[in-house]
Short mmCIF file of C-alpha atoms and ligand atoms in Angstrom, two decimals:
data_model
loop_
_atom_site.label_atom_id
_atom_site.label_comp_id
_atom_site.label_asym_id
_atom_site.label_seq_id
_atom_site.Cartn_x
_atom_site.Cartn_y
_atom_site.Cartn_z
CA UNK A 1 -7.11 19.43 4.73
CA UNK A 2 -5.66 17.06 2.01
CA UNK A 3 -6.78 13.99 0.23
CA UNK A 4 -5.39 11.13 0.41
CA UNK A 5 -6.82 7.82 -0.97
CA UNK A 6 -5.83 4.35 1.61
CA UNK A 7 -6.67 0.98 0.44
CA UNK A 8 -7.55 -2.23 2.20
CA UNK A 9 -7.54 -5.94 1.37
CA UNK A 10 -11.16 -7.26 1.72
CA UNK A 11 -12.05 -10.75 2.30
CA UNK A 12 -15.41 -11.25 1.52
CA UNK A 13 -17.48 -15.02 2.74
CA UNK A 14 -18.25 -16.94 -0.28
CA UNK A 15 -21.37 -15.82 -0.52
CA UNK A 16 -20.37 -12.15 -0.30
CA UNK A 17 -18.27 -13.07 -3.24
CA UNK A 18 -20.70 -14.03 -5.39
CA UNK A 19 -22.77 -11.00 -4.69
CA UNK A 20 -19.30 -8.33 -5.37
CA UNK A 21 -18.92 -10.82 -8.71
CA UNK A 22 -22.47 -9.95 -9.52
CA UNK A 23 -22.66 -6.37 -9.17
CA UNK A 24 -19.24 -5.76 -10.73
CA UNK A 25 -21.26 -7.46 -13.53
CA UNK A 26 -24.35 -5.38 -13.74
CA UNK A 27 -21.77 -2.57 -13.32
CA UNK A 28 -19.90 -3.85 -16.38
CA UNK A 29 -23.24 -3.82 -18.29
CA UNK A 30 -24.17 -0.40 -17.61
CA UNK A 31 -21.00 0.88 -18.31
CA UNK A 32 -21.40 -1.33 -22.12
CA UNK A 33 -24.72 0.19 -22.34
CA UNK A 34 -23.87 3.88 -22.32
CA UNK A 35 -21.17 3.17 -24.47
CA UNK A 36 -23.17 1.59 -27.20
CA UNK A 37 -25.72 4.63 -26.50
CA UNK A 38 -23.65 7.34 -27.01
CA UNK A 39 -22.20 4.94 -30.19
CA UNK A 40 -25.64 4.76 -31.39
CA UNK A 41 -26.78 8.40 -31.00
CA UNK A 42 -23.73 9.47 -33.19
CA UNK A 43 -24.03 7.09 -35.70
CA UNK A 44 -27.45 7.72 -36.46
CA UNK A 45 -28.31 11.44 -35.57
CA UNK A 46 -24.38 12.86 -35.27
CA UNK A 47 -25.45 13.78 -31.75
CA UNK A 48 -22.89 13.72 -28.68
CA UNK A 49 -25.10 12.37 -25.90
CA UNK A 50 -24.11 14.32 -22.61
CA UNK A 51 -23.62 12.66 -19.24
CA UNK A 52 -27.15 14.21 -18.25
CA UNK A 53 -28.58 12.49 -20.79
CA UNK A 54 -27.70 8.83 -19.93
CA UNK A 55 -28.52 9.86 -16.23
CA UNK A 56 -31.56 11.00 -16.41
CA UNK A 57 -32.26 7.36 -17.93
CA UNK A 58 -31.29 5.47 -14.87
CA UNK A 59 -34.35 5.74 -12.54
CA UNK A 60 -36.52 4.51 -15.81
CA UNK A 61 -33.73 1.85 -16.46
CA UNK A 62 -34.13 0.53 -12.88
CA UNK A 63 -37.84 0.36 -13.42
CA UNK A 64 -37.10 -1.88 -16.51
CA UNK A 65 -34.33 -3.83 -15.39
CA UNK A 66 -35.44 -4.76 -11.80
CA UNK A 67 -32.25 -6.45 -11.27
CA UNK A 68 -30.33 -3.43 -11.23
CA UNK A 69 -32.09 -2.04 -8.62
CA UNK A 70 -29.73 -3.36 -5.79
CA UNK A 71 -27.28 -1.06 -6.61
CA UNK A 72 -26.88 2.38 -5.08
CA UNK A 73 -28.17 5.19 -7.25
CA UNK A 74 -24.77 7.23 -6.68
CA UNK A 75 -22.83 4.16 -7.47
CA UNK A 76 -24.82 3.70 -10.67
CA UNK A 77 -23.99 7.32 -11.69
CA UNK A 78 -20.30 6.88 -11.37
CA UNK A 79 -20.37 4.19 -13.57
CA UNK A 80 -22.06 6.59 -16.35
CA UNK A 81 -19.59 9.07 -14.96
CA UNK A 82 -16.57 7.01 -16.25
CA UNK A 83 -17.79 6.62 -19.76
CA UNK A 84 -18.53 10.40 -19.98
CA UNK A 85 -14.82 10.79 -18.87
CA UNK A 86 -13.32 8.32 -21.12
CA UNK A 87 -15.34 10.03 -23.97
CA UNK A 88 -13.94 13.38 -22.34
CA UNK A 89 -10.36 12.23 -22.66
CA UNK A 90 -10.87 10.82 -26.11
CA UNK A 91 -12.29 14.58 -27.02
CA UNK A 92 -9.66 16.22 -25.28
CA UNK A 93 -6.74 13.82 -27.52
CA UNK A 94 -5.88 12.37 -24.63
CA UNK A 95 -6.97 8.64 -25.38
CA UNK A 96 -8.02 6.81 -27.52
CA UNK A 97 -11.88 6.15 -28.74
CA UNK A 98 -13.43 4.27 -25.65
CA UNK A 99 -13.86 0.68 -25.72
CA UNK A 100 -16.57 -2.43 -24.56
CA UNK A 101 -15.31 -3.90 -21.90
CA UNK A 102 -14.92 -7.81 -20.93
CA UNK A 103 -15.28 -8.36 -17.52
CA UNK A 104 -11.87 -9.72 -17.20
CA UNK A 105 -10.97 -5.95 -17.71
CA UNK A 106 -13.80 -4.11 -15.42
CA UNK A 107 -12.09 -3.42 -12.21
CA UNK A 108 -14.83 -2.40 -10.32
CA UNK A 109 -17.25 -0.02 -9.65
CA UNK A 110 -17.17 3.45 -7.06
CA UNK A 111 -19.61 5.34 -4.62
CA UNK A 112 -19.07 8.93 -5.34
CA UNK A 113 -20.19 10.44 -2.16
CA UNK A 114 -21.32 9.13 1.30
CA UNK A 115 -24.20 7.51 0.30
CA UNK A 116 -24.75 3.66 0.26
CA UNK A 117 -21.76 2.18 2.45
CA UNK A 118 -20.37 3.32 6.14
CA UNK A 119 -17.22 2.20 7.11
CA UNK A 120 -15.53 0.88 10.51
CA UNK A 121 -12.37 0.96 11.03
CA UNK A 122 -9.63 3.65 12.72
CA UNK A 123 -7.25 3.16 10.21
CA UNK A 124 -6.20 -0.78 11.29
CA UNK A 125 -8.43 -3.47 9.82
CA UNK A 126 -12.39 -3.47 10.55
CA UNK A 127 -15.30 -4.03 8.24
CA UNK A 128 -16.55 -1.56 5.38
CA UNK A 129 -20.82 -2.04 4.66
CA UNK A 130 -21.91 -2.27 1.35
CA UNK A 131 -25.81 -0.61 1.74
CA UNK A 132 -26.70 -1.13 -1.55
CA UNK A 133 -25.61 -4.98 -1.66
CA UNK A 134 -26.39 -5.38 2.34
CA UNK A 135 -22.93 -6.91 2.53
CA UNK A 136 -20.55 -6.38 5.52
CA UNK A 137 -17.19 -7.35 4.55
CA UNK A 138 -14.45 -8.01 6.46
CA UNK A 139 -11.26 -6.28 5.34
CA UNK A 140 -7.59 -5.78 6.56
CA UNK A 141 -5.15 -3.55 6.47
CA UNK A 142 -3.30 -0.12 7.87
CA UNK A 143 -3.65 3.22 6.56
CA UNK A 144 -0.66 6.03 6.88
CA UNK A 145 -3.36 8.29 7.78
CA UNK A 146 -6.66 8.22 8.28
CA UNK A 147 -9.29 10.62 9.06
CA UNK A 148 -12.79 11.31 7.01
CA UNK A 149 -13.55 8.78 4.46
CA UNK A 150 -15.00 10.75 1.58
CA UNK A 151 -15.16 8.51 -1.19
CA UNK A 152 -15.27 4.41 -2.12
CA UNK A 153 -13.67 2.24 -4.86
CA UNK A 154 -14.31 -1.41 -4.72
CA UNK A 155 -11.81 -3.15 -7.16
CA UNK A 156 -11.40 -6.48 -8.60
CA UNK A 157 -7.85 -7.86 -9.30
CA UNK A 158 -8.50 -10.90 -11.79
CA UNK A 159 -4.88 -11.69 -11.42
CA UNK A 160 -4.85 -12.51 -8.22
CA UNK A 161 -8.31 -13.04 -7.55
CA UNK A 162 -8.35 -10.30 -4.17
CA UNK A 163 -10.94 -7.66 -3.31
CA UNK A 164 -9.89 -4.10 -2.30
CA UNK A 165 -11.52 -1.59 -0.66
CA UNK A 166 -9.84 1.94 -2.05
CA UNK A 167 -11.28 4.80 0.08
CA UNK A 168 -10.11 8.81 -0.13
CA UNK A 169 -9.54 9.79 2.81
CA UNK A 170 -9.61 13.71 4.16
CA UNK A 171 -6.74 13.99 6.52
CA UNK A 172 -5.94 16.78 8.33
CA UNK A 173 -2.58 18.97 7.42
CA UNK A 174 0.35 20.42 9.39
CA UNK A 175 0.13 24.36 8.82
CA UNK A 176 3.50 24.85 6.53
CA UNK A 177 6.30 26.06 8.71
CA UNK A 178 7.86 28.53 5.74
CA UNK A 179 6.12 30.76 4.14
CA UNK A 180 8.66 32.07 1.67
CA UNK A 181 11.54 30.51 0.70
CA UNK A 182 13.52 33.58 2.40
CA UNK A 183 13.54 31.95 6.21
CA UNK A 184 15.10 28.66 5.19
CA UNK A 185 17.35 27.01 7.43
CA UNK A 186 20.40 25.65 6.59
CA UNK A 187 20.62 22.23 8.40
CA UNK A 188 16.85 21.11 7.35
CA UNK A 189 17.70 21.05 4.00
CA UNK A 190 18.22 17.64 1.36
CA UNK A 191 19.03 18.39 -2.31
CA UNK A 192 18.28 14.98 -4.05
CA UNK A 193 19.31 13.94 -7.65
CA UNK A 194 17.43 11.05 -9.29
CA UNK A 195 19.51 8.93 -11.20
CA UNK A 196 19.72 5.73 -12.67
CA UNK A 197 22.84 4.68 -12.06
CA UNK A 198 22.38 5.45 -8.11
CA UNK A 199 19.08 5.86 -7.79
CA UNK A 200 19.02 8.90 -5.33
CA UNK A 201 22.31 10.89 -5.02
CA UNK A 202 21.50 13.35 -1.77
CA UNK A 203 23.45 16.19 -0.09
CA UNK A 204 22.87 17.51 3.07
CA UNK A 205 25.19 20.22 3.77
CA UNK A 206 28.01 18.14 5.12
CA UNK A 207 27.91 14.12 3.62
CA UNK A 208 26.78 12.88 0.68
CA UNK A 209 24.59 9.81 0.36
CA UNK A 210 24.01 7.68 -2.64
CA UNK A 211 21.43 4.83 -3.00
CA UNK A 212 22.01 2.09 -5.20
CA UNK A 213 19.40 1.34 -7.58
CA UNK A 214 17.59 -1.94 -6.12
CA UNK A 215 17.73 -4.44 -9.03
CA UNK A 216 14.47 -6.34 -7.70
CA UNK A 217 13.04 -6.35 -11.05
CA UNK A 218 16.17 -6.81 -13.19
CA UNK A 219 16.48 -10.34 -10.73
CA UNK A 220 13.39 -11.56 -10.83
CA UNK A 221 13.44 -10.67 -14.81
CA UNK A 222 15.02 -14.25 -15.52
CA UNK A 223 12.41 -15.99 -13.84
CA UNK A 224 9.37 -14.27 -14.69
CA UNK A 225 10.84 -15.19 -18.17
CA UNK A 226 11.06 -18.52 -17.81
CA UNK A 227 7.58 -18.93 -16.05
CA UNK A 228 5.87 -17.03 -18.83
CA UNK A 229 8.13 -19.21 -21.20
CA UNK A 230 6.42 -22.11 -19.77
CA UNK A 231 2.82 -20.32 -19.27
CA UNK A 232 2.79 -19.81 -23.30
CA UNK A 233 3.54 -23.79 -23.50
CA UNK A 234 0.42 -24.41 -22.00
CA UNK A 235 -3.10 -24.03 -23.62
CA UNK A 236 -4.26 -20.60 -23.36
CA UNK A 237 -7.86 -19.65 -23.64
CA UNK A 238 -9.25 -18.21 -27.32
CA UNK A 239 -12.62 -16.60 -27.36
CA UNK A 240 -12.43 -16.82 -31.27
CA UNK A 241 -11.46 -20.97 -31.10
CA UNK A 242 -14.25 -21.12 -28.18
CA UNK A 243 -11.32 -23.04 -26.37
CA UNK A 244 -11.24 -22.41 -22.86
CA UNK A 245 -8.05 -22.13 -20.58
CA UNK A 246 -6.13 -25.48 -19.47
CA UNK A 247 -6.23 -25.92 -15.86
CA UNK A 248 -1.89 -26.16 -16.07
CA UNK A 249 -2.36 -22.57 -18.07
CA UNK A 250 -4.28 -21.24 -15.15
CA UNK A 251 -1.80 -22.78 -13.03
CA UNK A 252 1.11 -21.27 -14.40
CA UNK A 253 -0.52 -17.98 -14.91
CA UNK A 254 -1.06 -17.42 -11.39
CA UNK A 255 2.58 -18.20 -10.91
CA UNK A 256 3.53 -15.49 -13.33
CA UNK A 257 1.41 -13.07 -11.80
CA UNK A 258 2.30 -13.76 -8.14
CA UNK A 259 5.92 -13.27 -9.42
CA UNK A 260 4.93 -9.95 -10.66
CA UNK A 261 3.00 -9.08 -7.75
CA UNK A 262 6.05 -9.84 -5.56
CA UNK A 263 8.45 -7.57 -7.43
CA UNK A 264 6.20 -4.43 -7.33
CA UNK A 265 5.22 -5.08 -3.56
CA UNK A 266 9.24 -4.98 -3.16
CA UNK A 267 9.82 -1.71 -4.77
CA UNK A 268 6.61 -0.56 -3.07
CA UNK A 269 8.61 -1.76 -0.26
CA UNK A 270 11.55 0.03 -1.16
CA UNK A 271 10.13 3.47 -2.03
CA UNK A 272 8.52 3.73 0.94
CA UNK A 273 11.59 3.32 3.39
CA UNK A 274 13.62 5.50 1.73
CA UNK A 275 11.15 8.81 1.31
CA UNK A 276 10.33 8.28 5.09
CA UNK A 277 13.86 8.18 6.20
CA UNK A 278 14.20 11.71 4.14
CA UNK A 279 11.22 13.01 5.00
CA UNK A 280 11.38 12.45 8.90
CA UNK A 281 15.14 13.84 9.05
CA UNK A 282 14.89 16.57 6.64
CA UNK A 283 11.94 20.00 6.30
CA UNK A 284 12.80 20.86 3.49
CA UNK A 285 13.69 19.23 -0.41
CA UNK A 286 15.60 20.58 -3.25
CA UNK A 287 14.88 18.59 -6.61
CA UNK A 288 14.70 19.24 -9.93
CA UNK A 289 11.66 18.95 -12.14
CA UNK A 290 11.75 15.07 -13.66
CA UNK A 291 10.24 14.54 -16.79
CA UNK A 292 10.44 10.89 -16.67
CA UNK A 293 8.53 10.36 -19.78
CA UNK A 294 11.29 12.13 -21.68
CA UNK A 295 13.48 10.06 -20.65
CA UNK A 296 11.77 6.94 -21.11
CA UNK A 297 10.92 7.55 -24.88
CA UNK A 298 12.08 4.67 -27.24
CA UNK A 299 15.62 5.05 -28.94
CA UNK A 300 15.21 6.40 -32.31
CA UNK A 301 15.05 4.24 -35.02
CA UNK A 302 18.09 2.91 -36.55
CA UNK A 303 19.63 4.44 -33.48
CA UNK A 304 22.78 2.30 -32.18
CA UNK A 305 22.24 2.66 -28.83
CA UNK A 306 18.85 0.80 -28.78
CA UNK A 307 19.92 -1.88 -26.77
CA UNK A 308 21.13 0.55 -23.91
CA UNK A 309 18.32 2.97 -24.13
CA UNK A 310 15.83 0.19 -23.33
CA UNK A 311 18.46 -0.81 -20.74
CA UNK A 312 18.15 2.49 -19.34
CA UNK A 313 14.58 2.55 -19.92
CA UNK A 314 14.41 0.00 -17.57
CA UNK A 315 16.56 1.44 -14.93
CA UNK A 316 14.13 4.32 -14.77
CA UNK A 317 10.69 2.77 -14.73
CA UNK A 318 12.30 0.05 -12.19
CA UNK A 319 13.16 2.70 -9.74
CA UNK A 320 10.07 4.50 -10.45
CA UNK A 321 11.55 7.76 -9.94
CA UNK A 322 8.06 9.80 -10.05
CA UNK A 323 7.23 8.21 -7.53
CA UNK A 324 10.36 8.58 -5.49
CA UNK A 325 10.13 11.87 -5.68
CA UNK A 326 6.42 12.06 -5.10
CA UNK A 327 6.69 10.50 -1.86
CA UNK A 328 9.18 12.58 -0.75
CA UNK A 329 7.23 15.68 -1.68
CA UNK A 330 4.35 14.45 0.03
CA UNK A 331 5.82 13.16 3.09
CA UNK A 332 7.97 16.06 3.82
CA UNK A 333 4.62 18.62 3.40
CA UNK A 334 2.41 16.32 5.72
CA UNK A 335 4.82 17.14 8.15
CA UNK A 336 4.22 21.16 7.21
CA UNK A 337 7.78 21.12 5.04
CA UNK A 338 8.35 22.29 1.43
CA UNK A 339 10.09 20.95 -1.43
CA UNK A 340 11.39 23.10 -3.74
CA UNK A 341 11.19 22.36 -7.42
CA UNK A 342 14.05 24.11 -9.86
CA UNK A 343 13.58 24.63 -13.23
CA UNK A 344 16.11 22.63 -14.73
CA UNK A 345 16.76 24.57 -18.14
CA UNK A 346 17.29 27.48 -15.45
CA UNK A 347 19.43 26.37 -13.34
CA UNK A 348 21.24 22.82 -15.13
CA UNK A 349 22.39 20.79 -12.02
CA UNK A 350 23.87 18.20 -14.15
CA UNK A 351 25.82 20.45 -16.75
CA UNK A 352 27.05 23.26 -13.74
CA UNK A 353 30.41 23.53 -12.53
CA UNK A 354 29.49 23.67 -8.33
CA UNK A 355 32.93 25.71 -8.17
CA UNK A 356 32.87 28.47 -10.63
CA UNK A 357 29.54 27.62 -12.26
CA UNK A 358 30.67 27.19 -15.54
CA UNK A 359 28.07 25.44 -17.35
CA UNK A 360 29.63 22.43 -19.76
CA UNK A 361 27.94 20.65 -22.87
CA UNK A 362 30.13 18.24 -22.73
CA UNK A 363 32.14 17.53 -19.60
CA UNK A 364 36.07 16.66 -19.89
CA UNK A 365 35.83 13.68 -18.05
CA UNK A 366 37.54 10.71 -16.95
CA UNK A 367 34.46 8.46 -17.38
CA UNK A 368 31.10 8.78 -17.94
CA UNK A 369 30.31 9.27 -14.60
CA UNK A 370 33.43 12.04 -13.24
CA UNK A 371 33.02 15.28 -14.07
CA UNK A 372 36.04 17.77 -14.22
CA UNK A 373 35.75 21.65 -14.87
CA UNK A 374 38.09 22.87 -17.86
CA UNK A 375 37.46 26.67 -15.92
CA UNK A 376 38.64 25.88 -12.04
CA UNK A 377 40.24 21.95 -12.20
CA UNK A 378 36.91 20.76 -9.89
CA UNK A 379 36.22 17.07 -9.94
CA UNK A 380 33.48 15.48 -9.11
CA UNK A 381 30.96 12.76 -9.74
CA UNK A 382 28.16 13.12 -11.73
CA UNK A 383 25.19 12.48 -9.60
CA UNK A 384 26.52 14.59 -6.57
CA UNK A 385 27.75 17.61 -8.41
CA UNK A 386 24.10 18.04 -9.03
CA UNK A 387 22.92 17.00 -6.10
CA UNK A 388 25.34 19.95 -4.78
CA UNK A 389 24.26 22.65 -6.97
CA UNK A 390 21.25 22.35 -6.21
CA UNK A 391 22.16 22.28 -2.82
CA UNK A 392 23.69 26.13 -3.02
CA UNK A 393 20.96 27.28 -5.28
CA UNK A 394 18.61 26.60 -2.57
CA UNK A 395 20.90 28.17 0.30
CA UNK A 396 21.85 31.27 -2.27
CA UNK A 397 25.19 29.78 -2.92
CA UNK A 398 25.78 28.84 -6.07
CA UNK A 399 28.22 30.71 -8.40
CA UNK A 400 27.02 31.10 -11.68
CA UNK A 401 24.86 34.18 -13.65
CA UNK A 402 20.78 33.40 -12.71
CA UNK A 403 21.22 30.81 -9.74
CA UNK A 404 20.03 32.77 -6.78
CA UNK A 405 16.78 31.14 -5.55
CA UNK A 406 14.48 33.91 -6.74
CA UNK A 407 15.83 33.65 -10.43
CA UNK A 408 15.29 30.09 -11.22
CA UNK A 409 11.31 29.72 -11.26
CA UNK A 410 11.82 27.57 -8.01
CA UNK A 411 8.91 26.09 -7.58
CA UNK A 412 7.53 25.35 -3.64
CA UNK A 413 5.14 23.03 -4.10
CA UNK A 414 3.21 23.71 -1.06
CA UNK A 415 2.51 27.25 -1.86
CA UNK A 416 2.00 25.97 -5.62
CA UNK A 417 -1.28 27.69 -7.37
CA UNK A 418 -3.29 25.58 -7.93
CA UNK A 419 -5.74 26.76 -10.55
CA UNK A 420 -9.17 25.85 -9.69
CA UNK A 421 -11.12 24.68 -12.83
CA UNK A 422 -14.33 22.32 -14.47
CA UNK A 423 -12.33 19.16 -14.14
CA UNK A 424 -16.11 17.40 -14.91
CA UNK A 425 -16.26 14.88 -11.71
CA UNK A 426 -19.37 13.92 -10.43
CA UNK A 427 -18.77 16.08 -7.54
CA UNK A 428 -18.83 19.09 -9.70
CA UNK A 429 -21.35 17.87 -12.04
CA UNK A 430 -23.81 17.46 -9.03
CA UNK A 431 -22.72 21.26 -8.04
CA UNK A 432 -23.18 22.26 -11.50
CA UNK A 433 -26.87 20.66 -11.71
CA UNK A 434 -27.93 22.73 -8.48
CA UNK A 435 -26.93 25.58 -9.24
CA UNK A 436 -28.84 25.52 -12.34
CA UNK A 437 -31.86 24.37 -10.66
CA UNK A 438 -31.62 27.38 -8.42
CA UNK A 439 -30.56 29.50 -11.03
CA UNK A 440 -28.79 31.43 -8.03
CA UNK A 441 -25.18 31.46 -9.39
CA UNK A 442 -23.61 32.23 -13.45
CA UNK A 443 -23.16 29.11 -15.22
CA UNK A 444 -20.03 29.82 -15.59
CA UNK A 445 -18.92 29.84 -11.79
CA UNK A 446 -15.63 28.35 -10.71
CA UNK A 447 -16.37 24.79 -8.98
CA UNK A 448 -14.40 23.17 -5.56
CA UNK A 449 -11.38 21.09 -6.95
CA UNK A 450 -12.11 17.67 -7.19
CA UNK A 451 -10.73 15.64 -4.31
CA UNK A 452 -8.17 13.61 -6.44
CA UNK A 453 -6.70 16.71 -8.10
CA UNK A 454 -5.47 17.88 -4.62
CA UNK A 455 -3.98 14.80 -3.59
CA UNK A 456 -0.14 16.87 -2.77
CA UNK A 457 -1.27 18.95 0.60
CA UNK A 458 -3.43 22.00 0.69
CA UNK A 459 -2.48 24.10 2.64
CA UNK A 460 -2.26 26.85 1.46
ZN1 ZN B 501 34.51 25.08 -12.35
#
């Protein structure tokens, strides 16, 4: 089984509205409160409140506060779940000190388990039932796969004013079809390089194919621009002035963010056509390990080539090539495929001669983008002279000292280890709390991965 998580577009009545509006409110408040708790307990004791602590307050805080008692008990939880994991991050390093939140900036609130909401639909439209709230809501929409709701997010987009329903979703997997990377076969293979200036360079065996990088964003730059341009002419609200929002500033801000809307639903669009068209032709992916984020840091300073490494910068994040190449590794293993990850300091696609496997700091080339060996005389283009490496690495091909498949740390994501650890969700928590109560199993017992940390296939 794997998790994956499907969201729908819910219309909610007016009424209904103003009912979602209010608990996303109440929501908002408890998630405040515990903030200012655990703020409070340090500041005057030096104590770190746990999330046990602030739970075990709720059923006395209901009692108090009888207007919180509409909402779900679970529901509630989750909300004192997400400060303990934003103060969690913030002790790991990972973010910074948790903040109050407005309610322009509280998406929404989540039911944890099965508890408090049932919903109808096979995957096409239907209704989801809020218990808690006694709200039936209409909502629309088609899910890739569905299969055993597990888990419920209701989120708010102030932008756009829209209701979603986000569910996870247990969906059952296709048993892999290879179990080592030994019995692969030749014609079912891609190798894909993700580029900027083509945005997918791919080799099968016998043609190369190169997508050009979609400018959606690039296009629609100009006049998101100007619209903003004109938003910023308009009177904006200012909590400090007290001055509220112009109705032509609300105006134009909805432009703006329909605009932006419009360009991600595009590459959404985009992304999605592509990795399918892979994934249904192809079992199994070759691809090298992408760190994006590398490659998106800012230019240094007093660096020349600012103005193209933002250029660049842009390239990348407009593709989104993480998430090209997390579709593809997703769609090819729902269909019981692998993709194969090399280790790129291992096996250097871009820097390897395909011919003699000569391995070149700095290429003699004609232009930035041609490649010629100064060993053999080979020429070829950037993009697909990796794309073709890695294309013989994965077939046991490649010429070169350390690029047979089993020396390069290849990486088959299917059959990936997946270290099971305290990852602190409420799941686990809940787990945690029994078996202390019952005393039956060590403290220290390894817990069932969260849902969303196995959201790549399981099968294995
Ligand atoms: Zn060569």
């Amino acid at each position: 089984m794997a998790t994956r998580r499907q969201t729908f577009r819910l219309y909610p009545n007016q009424s209904q509205q103003r009912q979602l509006f209010k608990a996303r409110r109440l929501h908002q408040y408890i998630y405040n409160a515990c903030l200012a708790g655990r703020k409070h307990a340090w500041e005057t004791d030096r104590k770190n409140l746990k999330y046990f602590d602030q739970q075990n307050k709720l059923p006395q805080f209901k009692k108090d506060n009888p207007e919180f008692a509409v909402l779900g008990s679970q529901a509630l939880q989750a909300t004192v779940k997400r400060v303990d994991s934003a103060f969690q991050a913030f002790f790991k390093g990972l973010r910074k000190h948790p903040k109050f939140k407005s309610l322009r900036n509280y998406s929404g609130w989540t039911y944890p388990g099965s508890a408090g909401w049932k919903v109808y639909t096979n995957g096409k439209h239907g209704k989801v039932e809020l218990r808690d709230l006694g709200l039936s809501i209409r909502m629309r929409g088609k899910a890739k796969q569905w299969g055993d709701p597990t888990t419920l997010t209701i989120v708010y987009r102030p932008s756009s004013y829209q209701w979603y329903a986000s569910f996870t979703v247990e969906v059952a997997t296709v048993e892999a079809k290879y179990d080592s990377t030994s019995d692969l076969k030749y014609e079912s293979i891609i190798a894909y390089d993700l580029g900027t200036s083509t945005a997918l360079t791919t080799y099968d065996g016998s043609e190369y194919v190169e997508l050009t990088n979609p400018r959606f964003l690039r296009n629609k730059e100009q006049e998101v621009k100007r619209k903003s341009k004109q938003m910023r002419r308009k009177i904006a609200p200012n909590r400090k002035k007290k001055t509220k929002p112009s109705n032509r500033w609300k105006k134009a801000s909805k432009t703006v963010s329909r605009l932006q809307r419009k360009v991600s639903n595009q590459r959404q669009d985009w992304q999605h056509k592509v990795t399918s068209d892979i994934a249904s032709r192809y079992d199994i992916g070759v691809t090298e390990e992408l760190r994006v984020r590398n490659m998106t840091r800012k230019a240094k300073k007093g660096s020349k080539r600012k103005k193209q490494k933002a250029g660049l910068n842009k390239s990348i994040l407009d593709v989104g090539m993480s998430t090209l190449n997390k579709m593809i590794g997703y769609k090819i293993e729902a269909k019981g495929g692998l993709l194969l990850v090399l280790d790129t300091k291992k096996v250097k696609p871009s820097q390897r001669c395909p011919n003699c496997g000569k391995v070149h700091k700095h290429w003699a080339s004609l232009s930035g983008r041609y490649h010629i060996c100064d060993a053999c005389g080979f020429e070829i283009a950037r993009d697909k002279g990796s794309a073709l490496v890695m294309y013989q690495v994965a077939i046991n091909k490649q010429p070169g000292d350390g690029t047979a498949l089993v020396d390069v740390d290849a990486v088959s994501s299917t059959c990936k280890k997946r270290s099971r650890k305290d990852t602190g969700s409420l799941k686990q928590l809940q787990q945690k709390k029994r078996s202390k109560l019952s005393k039956s199993s060590p403290e220290d017992r390894v817990f069932e991965t969260p849902s969303y940390a196995v959201r790549r296939g399981s099968s294995c």
